[in-house]
Amino acid sequence: MESFLIKGGVPLHGEVTISGSKNAALPIMAATLLTDEPCIIRGVPDLSDTRFMAQILQSLGAQVKFANGTLTIRAKKIRGYADYELVRKMRGSICIAGPLLARLHKARISLPGGCIIGARPINLHLKGFESLGAKIKIEGGYVDATAKKLVGSTMFLGGRAGSTVLGTANVMMAATLADGVTVIESAACEPEVVDLANFLNAMGAKISGAGGPTITISGVSKLHGAEHTVIPDRIETATFMIAAAATNGEVTIKNARADHLNAVIDKLNEAGVSIQNRGGNLLVRRGKKLRAADVTTLPYSGFPTDVQAQMMSLLALAPGISIITERIFESRFMHVSELARLGAEIEIEGPSAIVKGGRPLSGAPVMASDLRASAALVIAGLAAKGATQVNRIYHLDRGYEKMDAKLRKLGARIRRVEEK
Ligand code: EPU
């Protein structure tokens, strides 16, 4: 296993270019199963998660070529079965269910199970499929979804934490080939859902309303191949913004979509960070002093849960008390005890973390528990005095393309080493 060795205390300076969005690319890759024609997807980040999704598509019978960020996928003849060994490695793989159900009228997929950040149920995905007329059976750890035909319907997909991103994606994909009109109420409004809808429309689907809480899909009889470029990764963008602020640096971020980051930019401003949009590039600079701020994670357009951990690292440096409340995933605070090893003072009270910020951080060995927690530890390590070793960075490699190389280009002293 590999680790990052970081010598902290160096302000980041320079330019960084953001990769395509992981969470947009994964469902778009799954959507290529909806047609037997070739699809070309550009701007795909080279990550273990996208490579893994490519493997899943291959295991279903698709031909996949991946070169220089461009994926060419042809799912000419496919099967509708994905086993536990494939699905358990990446919960995002559940989004193959909708396309398989639409194209083959059957899907047998291992239940993904929970993960370190929370329970991750799929009841809303299944509710949506049932509403389209599918019969669902759960047996031996597998979901069997079958349908003579899918028929459009109106459904409410809100759950206890609000909308579901992959649930909306899954049902939207299934509904593209259903008979008649489907209306998804309480749909996820995330930019990744809009990107998927744009790709599906390029394939010949008839989807309107994506980006808002009501999505309407008029079923068509067939989809065709299409080309698409994936949107920039808003979570990677936010991570680099926070890293620049935490190290008191000045960074220009290229290939960023500020309009996807209003909640993050607003909170960073409140915390004393200046962000200027210069012709599409974002110039991030910290003001004289960081300030405490309260943050609550919410579905889009609220503050993203995927930036909660990184924001906590920044607020640990801001004098005063910040309250961070996690409303999407109940156990997404695994980074707290690791940040404490670097000297941060943080207490957990139910769904909130109370950050008593402003104490100096000092380097230590820490353990990454999930993708975004790893990013938070890297940021804290960059800001801390002395050496930090972030272990188990395979989590980070799932979702950040060449993060160490990008940080080095900004002047960070970060090395990838084999864990001892
Ligand atoms: N939920 C249900 N029932 C469902 C589905 C979800 O109750 O059937 C609940 C979840 O337990 C959670 C909430 O709804 O409390 C939101 O979960 P959602 O379904 O939106 O999450 P997801 O679609 O499985 C995607 C991203 C996550 C990101 C979340 C929230 C991908 C591949 N994953 O997951 O990304 O945190 O949306 O924005 O798109 C990451 O990139 O680090 C990551 C975890």
XYZ file of C-alpha atoms and ligand atoms in Angstrom:
464
model
C 0.000 0.000 0.000
C 1.114 3.521 -0.741
C 1.249 6.658 1.413
C 1.830 10.339 0.884
C 4.740 11.953 2.684
C 4.081 15.654 3.086
C 6.368 18.347 4.410
C 3.883 21.015 5.412
C 3.950 24.767 5.746
C 4.548 25.660 2.081
C 1.939 28.063 0.576
C 0.584 26.755 -2.734
C 1.195 29.008 -5.741
C 0.504 28.660 -9.443
C -2.072 27.099 -11.726
C -3.930 23.822 -11.551
C -6.245 22.276 -14.144
C -9.279 20.389 -12.902
C -10.095 16.937 -14.333
C -13.477 15.686 -15.525
C -15.984 14.793 -12.832
C -15.794 11.280 -11.398
C -19.405 11.326 -10.243
C -20.624 12.535 -13.639
C -18.450 10.057 -15.558
C -19.600 6.912 -13.688
C -23.352 7.060 -14.519
C -22.561 8.321 -18.037
C -20.379 5.247 -18.553
C -23.281 3.085 -17.319
C -25.641 4.868 -19.728
C -23.663 3.540 -22.712
C -25.287 0.169 -21.921
C -28.556 1.633 -23.254
C -27.467 1.380 -26.895
C -25.742 -1.177 -29.119
C -23.982 1.664 -30.956
C -20.554 3.104 -30.045
C -20.342 6.043 -27.624
C -17.400 8.392 -27.161
C -16.942 10.076 -23.788
C -14.251 12.704 -23.401
C -12.747 14.262 -20.297
C -12.988 11.045 -18.283
C -10.623 11.184 -15.295
C -8.135 8.310 -15.090
C -8.980 6.967 -11.629
C -9.328 3.588 -10.043
C -13.135 4.147 -9.913
C -13.478 4.917 -13.647
C -11.166 2.014 -14.534
C -13.231 -0.181 -12.304
C -16.483 0.902 -13.969
C -14.833 0.127 -17.324
C -14.103 -3.397 -16.032
C -17.720 -3.843 -14.970
C -18.934 -2.797 -18.420
C -16.470 -5.265 -19.989
C -17.693 -8.029 -17.686
C -21.210 -7.339 -19.001
C -19.949 -7.791 -22.573
C -19.141 -4.225 -23.664
C -15.997 -3.325 -25.597
C -14.138 -0.521 -23.842
C -11.133 1.515 -24.972
C -9.616 4.161 -22.686
C -6.905 6.470 -24.002
C -5.948 10.055 -23.082
C -9.126 10.726 -21.154
C -11.371 9.464 -23.948
C -13.469 6.385 -23.518
C -14.938 4.551 -26.475
C -17.569 2.073 -25.388
C -19.666 -0.260 -27.471
C -22.193 -2.431 -25.665
C -23.278 -4.409 -28.736
C -24.349 -7.542 -26.912
C -24.601 -7.562 -23.124
C -25.705 -9.700 -20.212
C -27.654 -8.473 -17.195
C -25.703 -9.953 -14.305
C -23.159 -8.277 -12.026
C -21.774 -10.330 -9.158
C -20.744 -9.413 -5.618
C -17.021 -9.380 -6.335
C -17.593 -6.591 -8.859
C -20.218 -4.508 -7.086
C -18.814 -4.568 -3.552
C -15.664 -2.722 -4.633
C -17.577 0.365 -5.718
C -21.053 1.292 -4.545
C -21.448 3.595 -7.544
C -21.655 0.489 -9.733
C -25.343 0.172 -8.748
C -26.100 2.659 -11.540
C -25.787 -0.120 -14.127
C -29.158 -1.452 -12.883
C -31.321 1.164 -14.643
C -29.704 0.757 -18.079
C -29.759 -3.073 -17.851
C -33.417 -3.077 -16.860
C -34.276 -0.714 -19.713
C -32.335 -2.579 -22.386
C -32.728 -6.235 -21.326
C -35.814 -5.976 -19.088
C -33.838 -7.793 -16.440
C -30.968 -7.053 -14.108
C -29.423 -9.237 -11.424
C -27.033 -7.235 -9.330
C -25.396 -7.878 -6.005
C -26.605 -5.511 -3.257
C -23.790 -3.043 -2.686
C -23.871 -3.084 1.135
C -22.834 -0.267 3.472
C -19.582 1.617 3.604
C -17.516 3.673 5.975
C -19.522 6.880 5.398
C -22.960 5.402 6.104
C -25.575 2.755 5.341
C -26.064 3.604 1.633
C -29.423 1.890 1.054
C -30.914 1.569 -2.440
C -34.604 1.480 -1.471
C -35.344 4.620 -3.516
C -33.727 3.168 -6.665
C -35.923 0.077 -6.252
C -39.046 2.158 -5.531
C -38.457 3.969 -8.823
C -38.005 0.716 -10.789
C -41.173 -0.719 -9.226
C -43.065 2.410 -10.143
C -42.026 1.760 -13.773
C -43.550 -1.727 -13.501
C -40.501 -3.819 -12.566
C -40.830 -6.751 -10.177
C -38.114 -6.702 -7.516
C -36.895 -9.750 -5.608
C -34.093 -9.702 -3.076
C -32.465 -13.077 -2.499
C -29.035 -14.296 -1.490
C -27.633 -10.775 -1.418
C -28.796 -10.043 -4.952
C -31.479 -7.770 -6.359
C -33.416 -9.282 -9.221
C -35.323 -6.727 -11.224
C -37.467 -7.946 -14.107
C -40.163 -6.374 -16.247
C -42.186 -7.559 -19.259
C -42.066 -3.920 -20.229
C -41.391 -0.655 -18.439
C -44.240 1.841 -18.364
C -43.807 5.536 -17.547
C -45.279 6.785 -14.270
C -45.154 9.644 -11.790
C -43.104 8.960 -8.670
C -41.729 10.715 -5.611
C -38.056 9.841 -5.021
C -37.343 11.881 -1.877
C -35.902 9.987 1.091
C -35.011 10.698 4.675
C -31.963 12.762 3.708
C -33.655 14.398 0.706
C -33.077 13.442 -2.917
C -30.798 10.660 -4.151
C -28.191 11.339 -6.830
C -27.595 7.833 -8.197
C -31.232 6.857 -7.514
C -32.375 9.714 -9.752
C -29.747 8.753 -12.358
C -30.749 5.084 -12.286
C -34.488 5.691 -12.660
C -33.961 8.398 -15.287
C -31.901 5.932 -17.360
C -34.486 3.161 -16.952
C -37.302 5.524 -17.981
C -35.626 6.589 -21.255
C -36.817 3.391 -22.969
C -40.140 3.005 -21.072
C -43.526 3.333 -22.752
C -45.019 6.769 -22.090
C -44.064 9.605 -19.771
C -42.223 9.369 -16.440
C -42.181 12.208 -13.948
C -39.616 12.065 -11.096
C -40.597 14.352 -8.222
C -38.009 15.324 -5.591
C -35.303 14.460 -8.109
C -31.667 15.207 -7.268
C -30.620 18.583 -8.729
C -26.849 17.914 -8.777
C -24.886 19.054 -11.875
C -23.905 15.390 -12.420
C -27.588 14.541 -12.989
C -27.804 17.364 -15.556
C -24.662 16.087 -17.299
C -26.157 12.597 -17.506
C -29.452 14.002 -18.874
C -27.490 15.921 -21.522
C -25.680 12.748 -22.569
C -28.933 10.751 -22.657
C -30.581 13.477 -24.761
C -27.597 13.337 -27.133
C -28.353 9.589 -27.418
C -31.920 10.415 -28.476
C -33.698 10.433 -25.101
C -36.374 13.031 -24.333
C -35.626 14.438 -20.894
C -36.557 17.866 -19.572
C -36.280 19.531 -16.182
C -32.929 18.018 -15.095
C -31.259 20.362 -12.610
C -34.607 21.020 -10.925
C -36.702 18.843 -8.581
C -39.104 17.614 -11.299
C -37.656 15.650 -14.208
C -39.876 14.534 -17.085
C -38.814 11.700 -19.369
C -40.814 10.802 -22.487
C -39.872 7.253 -23.375
C -38.440 6.477 -26.821
C -38.127 3.087 -28.525
C -34.367 3.176 -29.136
C -31.273 5.165 -28.209
C -28.262 5.632 -30.456
C -24.536 6.252 -29.952
C -23.379 9.733 -28.948
C -20.338 11.826 -28.058
C -20.051 13.811 -24.861
C -17.528 15.725 -22.742
C -17.849 15.282 -18.986
C -18.223 18.411 -16.798
C -15.266 19.498 -14.616
C -15.126 17.921 -11.166
C -16.666 20.397 -8.701
C -15.415 18.435 -5.689
C -11.818 18.418 -6.956
C -12.182 22.162 -7.627
C -13.395 22.776 -4.066
C -10.559 20.625 -2.696
C -7.913 22.733 -4.478
C -9.628 25.967 -3.404
C -9.467 24.830 0.206
C -5.866 23.614 -0.114
C -4.870 27.049 -1.469
C -6.637 28.793 1.418
C -5.334 26.421 4.099
C -1.714 26.970 3.048
C -2.196 30.743 2.687
C -1.307 30.477 -0.977
C -2.600 31.914 -4.231
C -3.824 29.501 -6.871
C -5.497 29.907 -10.251
C -7.878 27.064 -10.960
C -8.528 26.253 -14.618
C -11.371 24.225 -16.128
C -13.603 25.034 -13.153
C -17.342 25.738 -13.087
C -17.928 28.403 -10.419
C -21.687 28.149 -11.077
C -21.592 24.580 -9.656
C -19.943 25.794 -6.453
C -22.042 28.678 -5.165
C -22.532 27.197 -1.686
C -18.826 26.387 -1.301
C -17.686 29.785 -2.571
C -20.163 31.523 -0.245
C -18.837 29.622 2.801
C -15.210 30.159 1.803
C -15.908 33.906 1.517
C -17.468 33.810 4.983
C -14.339 32.063 6.255
C -12.163 34.859 4.858
C -11.126 33.386 1.493
C -11.303 35.496 -1.662
C -12.340 33.831 -4.931
C -12.358 35.800 -8.153
C -13.744 34.534 -11.413
C -11.350 35.702 -14.136
C -12.685 34.703 -17.518
C -13.616 31.225 -16.337
C -10.488 30.709 -14.217
C -10.840 30.998 -10.454
C -8.221 32.912 -8.510
C -8.209 31.757 -4.900
C -6.443 33.784 -2.223
C -6.731 33.823 1.504
C -7.495 37.145 3.194
C -5.410 38.328 6.148
C -7.170 36.072 8.617
C -9.337 32.996 8.446
C -12.695 33.213 10.249
C -14.881 30.547 11.826
C -18.044 29.575 9.888
C -20.936 27.176 10.393
C -21.545 24.648 7.629
C -24.458 22.261 7.062
C -24.285 19.707 4.262
C -27.387 19.440 2.084
C -28.385 18.138 -1.325
C -27.458 20.490 -4.217
C -27.501 23.506 -4.301
C -26.573 23.294 -0.623
C -23.071 22.676 0.708
C -21.895 19.253 -0.622
C -21.229 16.406 1.789
C -18.239 15.559 -0.440
C -16.534 18.805 0.680
C -17.395 18.550 4.383
C -14.143 16.871 5.459
C -11.898 19.240 3.487
C -13.774 22.263 4.895
C -13.236 20.888 8.393
C -9.468 20.945 7.848
C -9.676 24.605 6.859
C -11.944 25.572 9.751
C -9.585 23.823 12.190
C -7.145 26.619 11.240
C -9.692 29.447 11.685
C -9.746 31.026 15.142
C -13.131 30.614 16.863
C -15.818 27.945 16.948
C -17.251 26.461 13.758
C -20.144 24.000 13.786
C -20.215 21.533 10.901
C -23.425 19.538 10.566
C -23.596 16.459 8.329
C -27.124 15.878 7.006
C -26.453 13.387 4.188
C -24.299 10.528 5.555
C -24.567 9.699 9.239
C -21.031 8.426 9.874
C -19.027 10.750 7.680
C -16.790 11.988 10.501
C -14.013 9.378 10.392
C -11.490 12.137 9.638
C -12.140 13.837 13.000
C -9.943 11.557 15.075
C -7.181 11.676 12.464
C -7.306 15.501 12.345
C -7.002 15.397 16.138
C -3.677 13.563 15.679
C -2.444 16.662 13.850
C -3.520 18.861 16.769
C -7.043 19.930 15.716
C -9.594 20.288 18.485
C -12.897 18.853 17.310
C -15.782 17.261 19.225
C -18.632 15.285 17.741
C -22.128 15.994 19.048
C -24.710 13.902 17.186
C -24.698 14.945 13.522
C -22.443 17.942 14.248
C -18.732 18.460 14.702
C -17.728 21.383 16.878
C -14.416 22.715 15.672
C -12.448 24.860 18.096
C -10.232 26.364 15.460
C -7.012 28.288 15.429
C -4.653 25.852 17.126
C -1.460 25.278 15.148
C -1.346 21.902 13.402
C 1.762 19.752 13.480
C 2.605 16.800 11.260
C 1.985 13.173 12.273
C 1.228 9.814 10.640
C -2.500 9.543 9.860
C -4.802 6.987 8.267
C -7.180 7.770 5.392
C -10.627 6.181 5.831
C -12.453 7.223 2.664
C -11.927 9.334 -0.411
C -12.866 12.777 0.895
C -11.436 12.150 4.372
C -8.111 11.420 2.638
C -8.280 14.774 0.852
C -8.958 16.493 4.184
C -5.874 14.866 5.709
C -3.717 15.906 2.757
C -4.928 19.521 3.153
C -4.263 19.459 6.899
C -0.819 17.934 6.254
C 0.014 20.679 3.738
C -0.928 23.318 6.323
C 0.732 21.622 9.309
C 4.252 22.251 10.511
C 6.578 19.305 9.965
C 6.061 15.952 8.284
C 2.737 14.159 7.804
C 2.376 10.663 6.421
C -1.098 9.955 5.019
C -1.487 6.180 4.845
C -3.888 4.147 2.665
C -4.073 6.651 -0.141
C -5.701 4.089 -2.416
C -8.903 5.770 -1.200
C -7.658 9.030 -2.659
C -6.675 7.422 -5.964
C -10.322 6.382 -6.426
C -11.409 9.947 -6.951
C -8.518 12.386 -7.506
C -6.533 12.242 -10.731
C -2.782 12.694 -10.098
C -3.386 14.717 -6.949
C 0.240 14.474 -5.789
C 1.599 15.628 -9.167
C -0.880 18.529 -9.301
C 0.068 19.609 -5.774
C 3.801 19.335 -6.531
C 3.298 21.652 -9.503
C 1.870 24.175 -7.026
C 5.015 23.931 -4.912
C 3.845 21.397 -2.331
C 6.415 19.040 -0.889
C 4.534 15.781 -1.311
C 5.845 12.351 -2.273
C 4.228 9.002 -2.876
C 6.005 6.233 -1.006
C 5.436 2.553 -0.335
C 3.896 2.100 3.150
C 6.247 0.408 5.593
N -30.540 7.171 0.325
C -31.628 6.441 0.744
N -32.143 5.524 -0.116
C -31.648 5.330 -1.372
C -30.543 6.073 -1.784
C -30.006 7.003 -0.921
O -32.108 6.597 1.857
O -32.182 4.476 -2.095
C -29.962 8.168 1.230
C -28.488 7.904 1.531
O -28.331 6.983 2.590
C -27.998 9.277 1.879
C -28.806 10.168 0.946
O -29.944 9.404 0.566
O -28.356 9.561 3.205
C -28.099 10.672 -0.289
O -27.481 9.599 -0.957
P -27.345 9.551 -2.526
O -28.173 8.446 -3.059
O -27.586 10.913 -3.100
O -25.812 9.168 -2.693
P -25.215 8.347 -3.912
O -25.969 8.704 -5.131
O -25.074 6.929 -3.560
C -23.527 10.136 -4.753
C -22.039 10.277 -4.886
C -21.413 10.414 -3.513
C -22.014 11.643 -2.831
C -23.541 11.497 -2.770
C -24.227 12.704 -2.185
C -21.518 9.005 -6.877
C -20.849 7.847 -7.484
N -21.501 9.099 -5.555
O -23.750 8.958 -4.006
O -20.023 10.658 -3.740
O -21.501 11.772 -1.532
O -24.059 11.292 -4.089
O -23.950 13.843 -2.919
O -22.046 9.862 -7.580
C -17.739 10.693 -3.243
O -17.522 11.041 -4.417
O -16.853 10.733 -2.349
C -19.075 10.209 -2.872
C -19.294 9.477 -1.788
